[in-house]
Amino acid sequence: MSQRKDRREFISVSVDFPNHPKLMQLEEDVIPLAGWLAVCAWIYCGQNLTDGEFAPLAVRRIAGVDKQIEKHLLSVGLWHAHGHGCPKCPQPGERMYVSHDYLEHQRAKADAEALREKRRRAGAAGAASRWSRATSGLAEPPPSDGMGDPKQMAFAMAGATDGAWQTDGKDMPKEEEDKKKTKSSSRRRSPERPLPESWKPIARHKAVAASLGLDVDREARQFRLHAEAKDRRQRDWHKAFDLWLEKSLDWGGAAIPSQRQSTDPADPDVVLGRDNWQLPAPPDGVQAGTRAYTEWAKKTSADHFAERRRRAAEVLAERKSA
C-alpha cells in the first residue's frame, strides 16, 4: 500500500458504521442524524486531541442538529456523560461527554503529537540540506528525465522562434519592418486622457439636450465637475457626454435651468424671476418607476418651460405698451 501524501488530520470511520448495532436500536428517522453527530464528535476530538472527551454544545454546532439527538446517543451507549458506569471508558469532566471506545479506533493525543514532531523534524532536515547545498556551491541534481531546466528550455525555444523568419544573418528588409510596425500600431487603442480644459458641448449635444428638456450648460458643468472630482479618463469625451445626457433624466436632471445669471433681457428667468422655475411634483404613480418618471419629465418639462416663455413674452409686450 502506497504512503498517503495528504498531510491533513484524519479520523477513522469503518464502512459498516451506518449499520452499527447501537444505531440500529434507534428510530429509523433518527439514525442518520445520530450517526452524523457521532462522526462530528470524532472529528472534534481528532482536531483538538482530546482523547475522546468533548463539550456536547461544540459538537452539536458542528453537526447542526438538535439537542434531542445527543440524548439518543447517550441512551444507546455511543456517548457517556459524567458519572457513567462503562468500565472501558474514562470519566469526562462535568458537563462533558466521552465517545465510547474512542482510543480503540482513533489516534491518541500522544501518537498524534509524536507524528507532528516527526514531520516537523523531517521538514527542518530537508530545509537544512537544501540550504547546505546552496551555500557550499553544489548544484541541485538535474531533472530525472535528462531534459534540463524547463524554464531555460522555454527561453531558448522562444529565442529560436524569434529569429526563425530571417536566418541568413542579414537585417530584416525595411518594407517588411515598416509593414510589421504598421500592422501592430493599427491595433493599438487610443489612450485615455483627462477632460481637456477646452472641451465644451458640440451641436449634437445641444440638440439632444433640447429634445430631452435638459439644460446643456448645466449638464456640461456637472459633467466637468464629476470628471475632475473622480479623476476620470476617457478615450472619447464627446461620446462620454452623450451617455451622460442619456442617463441624466434617470438622475432627475430634467429641465433644470442654468445656474449662471442670464444676460438676455428676453430670458424667462430674467423677465419672470427664478422663484417658480421648478417643475411641479409628479403624481404618486409616476414616482413609482424610473421609466414612468422619465416620460413624465420629458412632456411636463417641455410644456412647463414653453408656458414660461409665453408668459415672459406677454410681460415684455405689456412693458412695451405701457
mmCIF file of C-alpha atoms in Angstrom:
data_model
loop_
_atom_site.group_PDB
_atom_site.id
_atom_site.type_symbol
_atom_site.label_atom_id
_atom_site.label_comp_id
_atom_site.label_asym_id
_atom_site.label_seq_id
_atom_site.Cartn_x
_atom_site.Cartn_y
_atom_site.Cartn_z
ATOM 1 C CA MET A 1 0.000 0.000 0.000
ATOM 2 C CA SER A 2 1.449 3.369 -1.019
ATOM 3 C CA GLN A 3 2.039 6.003 1.638
ATOM 4 C CA ARG A 4 -0.696 8.626 1.904
ATOM 5 C CA LYS A 5 0.548 12.040 0.709
ATOM 6 C CA ASP A 6 -2.237 14.141 2.179
ATOM 7 C CA ARG A 7 -0.842 15.617 5.414
ATOM 8 C CA ARG A 8 -4.146 16.791 6.879
ATOM 9 C CA GLU A 9 -5.502 15.261 10.092
ATOM 10 C CA PHE A 10 -7.916 12.359 9.560
ATOM 11 C CA ILE A 11 -10.170 10.173 11.670
ATOM 12 C CA SER A 12 -11.098 6.518 11.133
ATOM 13 C CA VAL A 13 -14.661 5.565 10.241
ATOM 14 C CA SER A 14 -15.476 1.960 9.384
ATOM 15 C CA VAL A 15 -17.556 1.317 6.272
ATOM 16 C CA ASP A 16 -20.188 -0.544 8.314
ATOM 17 C CA PHE A 17 -20.695 2.250 10.854
ATOM 18 C CA PRO A 18 -24.101 3.271 9.390
ATOM 19 C CA ASN A 19 -25.308 -0.207 10.397
ATOM 20 C CA HIS A 20 -23.744 -0.143 13.882
ATOM 21 C CA PRO A 21 -25.846 -2.312 16.233
ATOM 22 C CA LYS A 22 -26.253 0.543 18.704
ATOM 23 C CA LEU A 23 -27.547 2.885 15.991
ATOM 24 C CA MET A 24 -29.988 0.213 14.863
ATOM 25 C CA GLN A 25 -31.658 0.448 18.278
ATOM 26 C CA LEU A 26 -32.921 3.945 17.412
ATOM 27 C CA GLU A 27 -35.939 5.026 15.405
ATOM 28 C CA GLU A 28 -35.347 4.931 11.654
ATOM 29 C CA ASP A 29 -35.716 8.677 11.137
ATOM 30 C CA VAL A 30 -33.226 9.392 13.958
ATOM 31 C CA ILE A 31 -30.412 7.095 12.762
ATOM 32 C CA PRO A 32 -28.894 9.407 10.068
ATOM 33 C CA LEU A 33 -28.752 12.424 12.393
ATOM 34 C CA ALA A 34 -27.417 10.403 15.311
ATOM 35 C CA GLY A 35 -24.737 8.788 13.151
ATOM 36 C CA TRP A 36 -23.653 12.159 11.785
ATOM 37 C CA LEU A 37 -23.475 13.625 15.281
ATOM 38 C CA ALA A 38 -21.270 10.720 16.426
ATOM 39 C CA VAL A 39 -18.896 11.290 13.492
ATOM 40 C CA CYS A 40 -18.713 15.014 14.268
ATOM 41 C CA ALA A 41 -17.674 14.144 17.822
ATOM 42 C CA TRP A 42 -14.760 12.088 16.460
ATOM 43 C CA ILE A 43 -13.806 14.967 14.162
ATOM 44 C CA TYR A 44 -13.820 17.423 17.067
ATOM 45 C CA CYS A 45 -11.729 15.131 19.263
ATOM 46 C CA GLY A 46 -9.266 14.349 16.468
ATOM 47 C CA GLN A 47 -8.768 18.005 15.666
ATOM 48 C CA ASN A 48 -8.341 19.088 19.275
ATOM 49 C CA LEU A 49 -6.529 15.951 20.537
ATOM 50 C CA THR A 50 -8.881 15.351 23.471
ATOM 51 C CA ASP A 51 -8.716 11.521 23.543
ATOM 52 C CA GLY A 52 -12.481 11.282 23.077
ATOM 53 C CA GLU A 53 -13.699 13.915 25.565
ATOM 54 C CA PHE A 54 -15.754 16.838 24.249
ATOM 55 C CA ALA A 55 -18.284 19.525 25.073
ATOM 56 C CA PRO A 56 -21.642 18.468 23.576
ATOM 57 C CA LEU A 57 -22.576 22.023 22.584
ATOM 58 C CA ALA A 58 -19.450 22.384 20.426
ATOM 59 C CA VAL A 59 -20.144 19.125 18.607
ATOM 60 C CA ARG A 60 -23.835 19.931 18.084
ATOM 61 C CA ARG A 61 -22.851 23.203 16.441
ATOM 62 C CA ILE A 62 -20.543 21.358 14.048
ATOM 63 C CA ALA A 63 -23.239 18.824 13.169
ATOM 64 C CA GLY A 64 -26.094 21.329 13.106
ATOM 65 C CA VAL A 65 -28.536 19.030 14.908
ATOM 66 C CA ASP A 66 -30.968 19.422 17.785
ATOM 67 C CA LYS A 67 -30.040 18.700 21.404
ATOM 68 C CA GLN A 68 -32.542 15.844 21.466
ATOM 69 C CA ILE A 69 -30.303 13.805 19.141
ATOM 70 C CA GLU A 70 -27.475 13.678 21.699
ATOM 71 C CA LYS A 71 -29.858 12.055 24.163
ATOM 72 C CA HIS A 72 -30.315 9.167 21.726
ATOM 73 C CA LEU A 73 -26.546 8.593 21.553
ATOM 74 C CA LEU A 74 -26.365 8.595 25.354
ATOM 75 C CA SER A 75 -29.257 6.165 25.608
ATOM 76 C CA VAL A 76 -27.621 3.520 23.374
ATOM 77 C CA GLY A 77 -24.132 3.944 24.882
ATOM 78 C CA LEU A 78 -22.250 5.535 21.968
ATOM 79 C CA TRP A 79 -21.640 8.518 24.243
ATOM 80 C CA HIS A 80 -21.128 8.659 28.009
ATOM 81 C CA ALA A 81 -21.853 11.563 30.339
ATOM 82 C CA HIS A 82 -20.035 12.465 33.540
ATOM 83 C CA GLY A 83 -20.571 9.744 36.156
ATOM 84 C CA HIS A 84 -21.176 6.915 33.659
ATOM 85 C CA GLY A 85 -20.597 3.256 34.603
ATOM 86 C CA CYS A 86 -18.787 1.946 31.494
ATOM 87 C CA PRO A 87 -15.602 0.185 32.700
ATOM 88 C CA LYS A 88 -13.842 0.609 29.314
ATOM 89 C CA CYS A 89 -14.079 4.396 29.040
ATOM 90 C CA PRO A 90 -12.542 7.218 31.135
ATOM 91 C CA GLN A 91 -14.686 9.625 33.119
ATOM 92 C CA PRO A 92 -15.222 13.004 31.402
ATOM 93 C CA GLY A 93 -15.362 16.272 33.288
ATOM 94 C CA GLU A 94 -18.607 17.833 34.460
ATOM 95 C CA ARG A 95 -20.927 18.849 31.600
ATOM 96 C CA MET A 96 -18.589 16.939 29.261
ATOM 97 C CA TYR A 97 -19.122 13.708 27.317
ATOM 98 C CA VAL A 98 -16.768 10.972 26.139
ATOM 99 C CA SER A 99 -17.099 8.909 22.960
ATOM 100 C CA HIS A 100 -17.334 5.166 23.687
ATOM 101 C CA ASP A 101 -14.166 3.158 22.824
ATOM 102 C CA TYR A 102 -12.591 6.227 21.236
ATOM 103 C CA LEU A 103 -8.951 5.172 21.685
ATOM 104 C CA GLU A 104 -9.607 1.727 20.186
ATOM 105 C CA HIS A 105 -10.393 3.278 16.805
ATOM 106 C CA GLN A 106 -8.862 6.780 16.767
ATOM 107 C CA ARG A 107 -5.363 8.165 17.243
ATOM 108 C CA ALA A 108 -4.382 9.095 20.811
ATOM 109 C CA LYS A 109 -3.110 12.566 21.635
ATOM 110 C CA ALA A 110 0.409 11.276 22.344
ATOM 111 C CA ASP A 111 0.593 9.457 18.991
ATOM 112 C CA ALA A 112 -0.682 12.496 17.076
ATOM 113 C CA GLU A 113 1.846 14.790 18.739
ATOM 114 C CA ALA A 114 4.659 12.336 18.014
ATOM 115 C CA LEU A 115 3.693 12.217 14.334
ATOM 116 C CA ARG A 116 3.573 16.010 14.125
ATOM 117 C CA GLU A 117 7.018 16.247 15.704
ATOM 118 C CA LYS A 118 8.380 13.653 13.267
ATOM 119 C CA ARG A 119 7.079 15.630 10.314
ATOM 120 C CA ARG A 120 8.457 18.849 11.754
ATOM 121 C CA ARG A 121 11.932 17.361 12.122
ATOM 122 C CA ALA A 122 11.831 15.880 8.619
ATOM 123 C CA GLY A 123 10.891 19.250 7.175
ATOM 124 C CA ALA A 124 13.647 21.007 9.096
ATOM 125 C CA ALA A 125 16.213 18.432 7.967
ATOM 126 C CA GLY A 126 15.179 18.824 4.332
ATOM 127 C CA ALA A 127 15.438 22.591 4.528
ATOM 128 C CA ALA A 128 18.856 22.360 6.167
ATOM 129 C CA SER A 129 20.080 20.007 3.434
ATOM 130 C CA ARG A 130 18.930 22.316 0.645
ATOM 131 C CA TRP A 131 20.484 25.330 2.381
ATOM 132 C CA SER A 132 23.765 23.456 2.855
ATOM 133 C CA ARG A 133 23.994 22.627 -0.868
ATOM 134 C CA ALA A 134 23.235 26.224 -1.815
ATOM 135 C CA THR A 135 25.895 27.714 0.471
ATOM 136 C CA SER A 136 28.548 25.137 -0.426
ATOM 137 C CA GLY A 137 28.244 25.815 -4.142
ATOM 138 C CA LEU A 138 26.917 22.357 -5.021
ATOM 139 C CA ALA A 139 24.334 22.395 -7.755
ATOM 140 C CA GLU A 140 20.919 20.835 -7.355
ATOM 141 C CA PRO A 141 20.634 17.435 -9.053
ATOM 142 C CA PRO A 142 19.349 17.653 -12.652
ATOM 143 C CA PRO A 143 15.803 16.519 -13.502
ATOM 144 C CA SER A 144 15.479 12.765 -13.828
ATOM 145 C CA ASP A 145 14.351 12.847 -17.483
ATOM 146 C CA GLY A 146 17.610 14.465 -18.599
ATOM 147 C CA MET A 147 15.845 17.307 -20.391
ATOM 148 C CA GLY A 148 17.421 20.123 -18.343
ATOM 149 C CA ASP A 149 15.737 23.055 -16.641
ATOM 150 C CA PRO A 150 12.239 23.540 -18.183
ATOM 151 C CA LYS A 151 12.406 27.318 -17.767
ATOM 152 C CA GLN A 152 15.753 27.529 -19.549
ATOM 153 C CA MET A 153 14.434 25.387 -22.392
ATOM 154 C CA ALA A 154 11.376 27.623 -22.754
ATOM 155 C CA PHE A 155 13.559 30.726 -23.021
ATOM 156 C CA ALA A 156 15.806 29.010 -25.564
ATOM 157 C CA MET A 157 12.838 27.956 -27.703
ATOM 158 C CA ALA A 158 11.380 31.458 -27.564
ATOM 159 C CA GLY A 159 14.694 32.931 -28.696
ATOM 160 C CA ALA A 160 14.927 30.431 -31.527
ATOM 161 C CA THR A 161 11.453 31.167 -32.878
ATOM 162 C CA ASP A 162 12.025 34.927 -32.608
ATOM 163 C CA GLY A 163 14.750 34.743 -35.233
ATOM 164 C CA ALA A 164 13.239 31.986 -37.363
ATOM 165 C CA TRP A 165 11.976 34.328 -40.110
ATOM 166 C CA GLN A 166 15.388 35.732 -41.031
ATOM 167 C CA THR A 167 18.117 33.101 -40.893
ATOM 168 C CA ASP A 168 20.817 34.464 -43.203
ATOM 169 C CA GLY A 169 22.288 36.933 -40.704
ATOM 170 C CA LYS A 170 21.038 39.957 -42.671
ATOM 171 C CA ASP A 171 18.773 42.688 -41.346
ATOM 172 C CA MET A 172 15.060 42.408 -41.986
ATOM 173 C CA PRO A 173 14.051 44.261 -45.199
ATOM 174 C CA LYS A 174 12.821 47.765 -44.398
ATOM 175 C CA GLU A 175 9.476 47.333 -46.183
ATOM 176 C CA GLU A 176 8.729 44.232 -44.124
ATOM 177 C CA GLU A 177 9.770 46.010 -40.930
ATOM 178 C CA ASP A 178 7.542 49.010 -41.751
ATOM 179 C CA LYS A 179 4.647 46.707 -42.592
ATOM 180 C CA LYS A 180 5.052 44.915 -39.270
ATOM 181 C CA LYS A 181 5.102 48.203 -37.366
ATOM 182 C CA THR A 182 2.021 49.494 -39.205
ATOM 183 C CA LYS A 183 0.096 46.309 -38.506
ATOM 184 C CA SER A 184 0.887 46.354 -34.798
ATOM 185 C CA SER A 185 0.227 50.074 -34.410
ATOM 186 C CA SER A 186 -3.166 49.806 -36.131
ATOM 187 C CA ARG A 187 -4.338 47.533 -33.343
ATOM 188 C CA ARG A 188 -3.274 49.985 -30.686
ATOM 189 C CA ARG A 189 -6.165 51.756 -28.956
ATOM 190 C CA SER A 190 -6.131 55.493 -28.435
ATOM 191 C CA PRO A 191 -5.014 56.434 -24.905
ATOM 192 C CA GLU A 192 -7.395 57.538 -22.201
ATOM 193 C CA ARG A 193 -6.913 61.136 -21.100
ATOM 194 C CA PRO A 194 -8.453 63.600 -18.636
ATOM 195 C CA LEU A 195 -11.175 66.006 -19.738
ATOM 196 C CA PRO A 196 -9.421 68.837 -21.635
ATOM 197 C CA GLU A 197 -9.863 72.406 -20.418
ATOM 198 C CA SER A 198 -11.019 73.353 -23.910
ATOM 199 C CA TRP A 199 -13.772 70.739 -24.063
ATOM 200 C CA LYS A 200 -17.340 72.009 -24.474
ATOM 201 C CA PRO A 201 -20.619 70.581 -25.782
ATOM 202 C CA ILE A 202 -20.964 70.365 -29.558
ATOM 203 C CA ALA A 203 -24.028 70.834 -31.754
ATOM 204 C CA ARG A 204 -25.324 67.294 -31.358
ATOM 205 C CA HIS A 205 -25.162 67.600 -27.567
ATOM 206 C CA LYS A 206 -27.260 70.755 -27.658
ATOM 207 C CA ALA A 207 -29.827 69.082 -29.910
ATOM 208 C CA VAL A 208 -30.085 66.017 -27.667
ATOM 209 C CA ALA A 209 -30.362 68.150 -24.526
ATOM 210 C CA ALA A 210 -33.141 70.231 -26.089
ATOM 211 C CA SER A 211 -35.073 67.109 -27.086
ATOM 212 C CA LEU A 212 -34.825 65.768 -23.533
ATOM 213 C CA GLY A 213 -35.720 69.042 -21.841
ATOM 214 C CA LEU A 214 -32.249 69.370 -20.332
ATOM 215 C CA ASP A 215 -30.162 72.488 -19.795
ATOM 216 C CA VAL A 216 -26.998 71.667 -21.728
ATOM 217 C CA ASP A 217 -24.886 74.313 -19.938
ATOM 218 C CA ARG A 218 -25.767 72.967 -16.515
ATOM 219 C CA GLU A 219 -25.219 69.375 -17.626
ATOM 220 C CA ALA A 220 -21.806 70.306 -19.042
ATOM 221 C CA ARG A 221 -20.781 71.922 -15.743
ATOM 222 C CA GLN A 222 -21.952 68.922 -13.743
ATOM 223 C CA PHE A 223 -20.179 66.632 -16.217
ATOM 224 C CA ARG A 224 -16.889 68.510 -15.803
ATOM 225 C CA LEU A 225 -17.155 68.647 -12.004
ATOM 226 C CA HIS A 226 -17.814 64.907 -11.876
ATOM 227 C CA ALA A 227 -14.928 64.107 -14.238
ATOM 228 C CA GLU A 228 -12.452 66.250 -12.305
ATOM 229 C CA ALA A 229 -13.606 65.141 -8.851
ATOM 230 C CA LYS A 230 -13.381 61.447 -9.801
ATOM 231 C CA ASP A 231 -10.213 61.925 -11.891
ATOM 232 C CA ARG A 232 -11.911 60.246 -14.856
ATOM 233 C CA ARG A 233 -10.070 59.206 -18.008
ATOM 234 C CA GLN A 234 -11.810 58.686 -21.367
ATOM 235 C CA ARG A 235 -10.794 57.971 -24.943
ATOM 236 C CA ASP A 236 -13.699 59.976 -26.392
ATOM 237 C CA TRP A 237 -15.157 62.681 -24.137
ATOM 238 C CA HIS A 238 -17.883 63.632 -26.639
ATOM 239 C CA LYS A 239 -19.263 60.087 -26.527
ATOM 240 C CA ALA A 240 -18.973 60.106 -22.747
ATOM 241 C CA PHE A 241 -21.132 63.251 -22.632
ATOM 242 C CA ASP A 242 -23.666 61.574 -24.962
ATOM 243 C CA LEU A 243 -24.048 58.847 -22.361
ATOM 244 C CA TRP A 244 -24.224 61.434 -19.573
ATOM 245 C CA LEU A 245 -27.175 63.158 -21.265
ATOM 246 C CA GLU A 246 -28.989 59.860 -21.781
ATOM 247 C CA LYS A 247 -28.577 58.999 -18.101
ATOM 248 C CA SER A 248 -29.349 62.494 -16.840
ATOM 249 C CA LEU A 249 -33.119 62.017 -16.889
ATOM 250 C CA ASP A 250 -32.780 58.931 -14.683
ATOM 251 C CA TRP A 251 -30.756 61.052 -12.251
ATOM 252 C CA GLY A 252 -33.507 63.669 -12.033
ATOM 253 C CA GLY A 253 -31.656 66.246 -14.137
ATOM 254 C CA ALA A 254 -34.513 67.110 -16.492
ATOM 255 C CA ALA A 255 -35.363 70.710 -17.200
ATOM 256 C CA ILE A 256 -33.171 72.347 -14.559
ATOM 257 C CA PRO A 257 -32.244 75.845 -15.735
ATOM 258 C CA SER A 258 -28.700 77.136 -15.907
ATOM 259 C CA GLN A 259 -27.190 78.361 -12.664
ATOM 260 C CA ARG A 260 -25.409 81.238 -14.413
ATOM 261 C CA GLN A 261 -27.137 84.609 -14.490
ATOM 262 C CA SER A 262 -28.525 85.178 -17.988
ATOM 263 C CA THR A 263 -27.785 88.487 -19.748
ATOM 264 C CA ASP A 264 -30.595 88.047 -22.279
ATOM 265 C CA PRO A 265 -33.355 90.568 -21.414
ATOM 266 C CA ALA A 266 -35.928 88.241 -23.009
ATOM 267 C CA ASP A 267 -34.865 85.218 -20.965
ATOM 268 C CA PRO A 268 -37.873 83.982 -18.940
ATOM 269 C CA ASP A 269 -35.635 83.769 -15.854
ATOM 270 C CA VAL A 270 -34.848 87.494 -16.250
ATOM 271 C CA VAL A 271 -38.441 88.517 -17.023
ATOM 272 C CA LEU A 272 -40.289 86.300 -14.547
ATOM 273 C CA GLY A 273 -37.569 85.662 -11.958
ATOM 274 C CA ARG A 274 -36.331 82.293 -10.778
ATOM 275 C CA ASP A 275 -38.749 81.670 -7.933
ATOM 276 C CA ASN A 276 -41.157 79.429 -9.835
ATOM 277 C CA TRP A 277 -38.989 77.747 -12.440
ATOM 278 C CA GLN A 278 -39.208 74.256 -10.861
ATOM 279 C CA LEU A 279 -41.379 71.536 -12.300
ATOM 280 C CA PRO A 280 -44.459 70.600 -10.292
ATOM 281 C CA ALA A 281 -44.193 67.437 -8.199
ATOM 282 C CA PRO A 282 -45.024 64.309 -10.220
ATOM 283 C CA PRO A 283 -48.097 62.230 -9.337
ATOM 284 C CA ASP A 284 -47.605 59.348 -6.905
ATOM 285 C CA GLY A 285 -47.938 56.740 -9.646
ATOM 286 C CA VAL A 286 -45.212 58.380 -11.720
ATOM 287 C CA GLN A 287 -42.771 58.383 -8.802
ATOM 288 C CA ALA A 288 -43.010 54.608 -8.567
ATOM 289 C CA GLY A 289 -40.898 53.875 -11.639
ATOM 290 C CA THR A 290 -37.912 55.377 -13.430
ATOM 291 C CA ARG A 291 -39.383 54.848 -16.909
ATOM 292 C CA ALA A 292 -42.681 56.493 -15.974
ATOM 293 C CA TYR A 293 -40.855 59.425 -14.386
ATOM 294 C CA THR A 294 -38.658 59.861 -17.462
ATOM 295 C CA GLU A 295 -41.637 60.039 -19.808
ATOM 296 C CA TRP A 296 -43.472 62.405 -17.467
ATOM 297 C CA ALA A 297 -40.417 64.669 -17.147
ATOM 298 C CA LYS A 298 -39.952 64.918 -20.911
ATOM 299 C CA LYS A 299 -43.525 66.016 -21.532
ATOM 300 C CA THR A 300 -44.004 68.150 -18.441
ATOM 301 C CA SER A 301 -40.691 69.978 -18.764
ATOM 302 C CA ALA A 302 -41.407 70.914 -22.377
ATOM 303 C CA ASP A 303 -44.900 72.186 -21.530
ATOM 304 C CA HIS A 304 -43.742 73.928 -18.363
ATOM 305 C CA PHE A 305 -40.967 75.945 -19.941
ATOM 306 C CA ALA A 306 -42.973 76.668 -23.074
ATOM 307 C CA GLU A 307 -45.546 78.249 -20.790
ATOM 308 C CA ARG A 308 -42.829 80.297 -19.069
ATOM 309 C CA ARG A 309 -41.598 81.574 -22.417
ATOM 310 C CA ARG A 310 -45.156 82.503 -23.405
ATOM 311 C CA ARG A 311 -45.738 84.364 -20.147
ATOM 312 C CA ALA A 312 -42.401 86.155 -20.462
ATOM 313 C CA ALA A 313 -43.339 87.316 -23.957
ATOM 314 C CA GLU A 314 -46.645 88.669 -22.625
ATOM 315 C CA VAL A 315 -44.884 90.553 -19.846
ATOM 316 C CA LEU A 316 -42.427 92.096 -22.291
ATOM 317 C CA ALA A 317 -45.272 93.125 -24.603
ATOM 318 C CA GLU A 318 -47.126 94.750 -21.713
ATOM 319 C CA ARG A 319 -43.976 96.663 -20.715
ATOM 320 C CA LYS A 320 -43.527 97.998 -24.242
ATOM 321 C CA SER A 321 -47.121 99.174 -24.485
ATOM 322 C CA ALA A 322 -47.120 100.825 -21.053
#
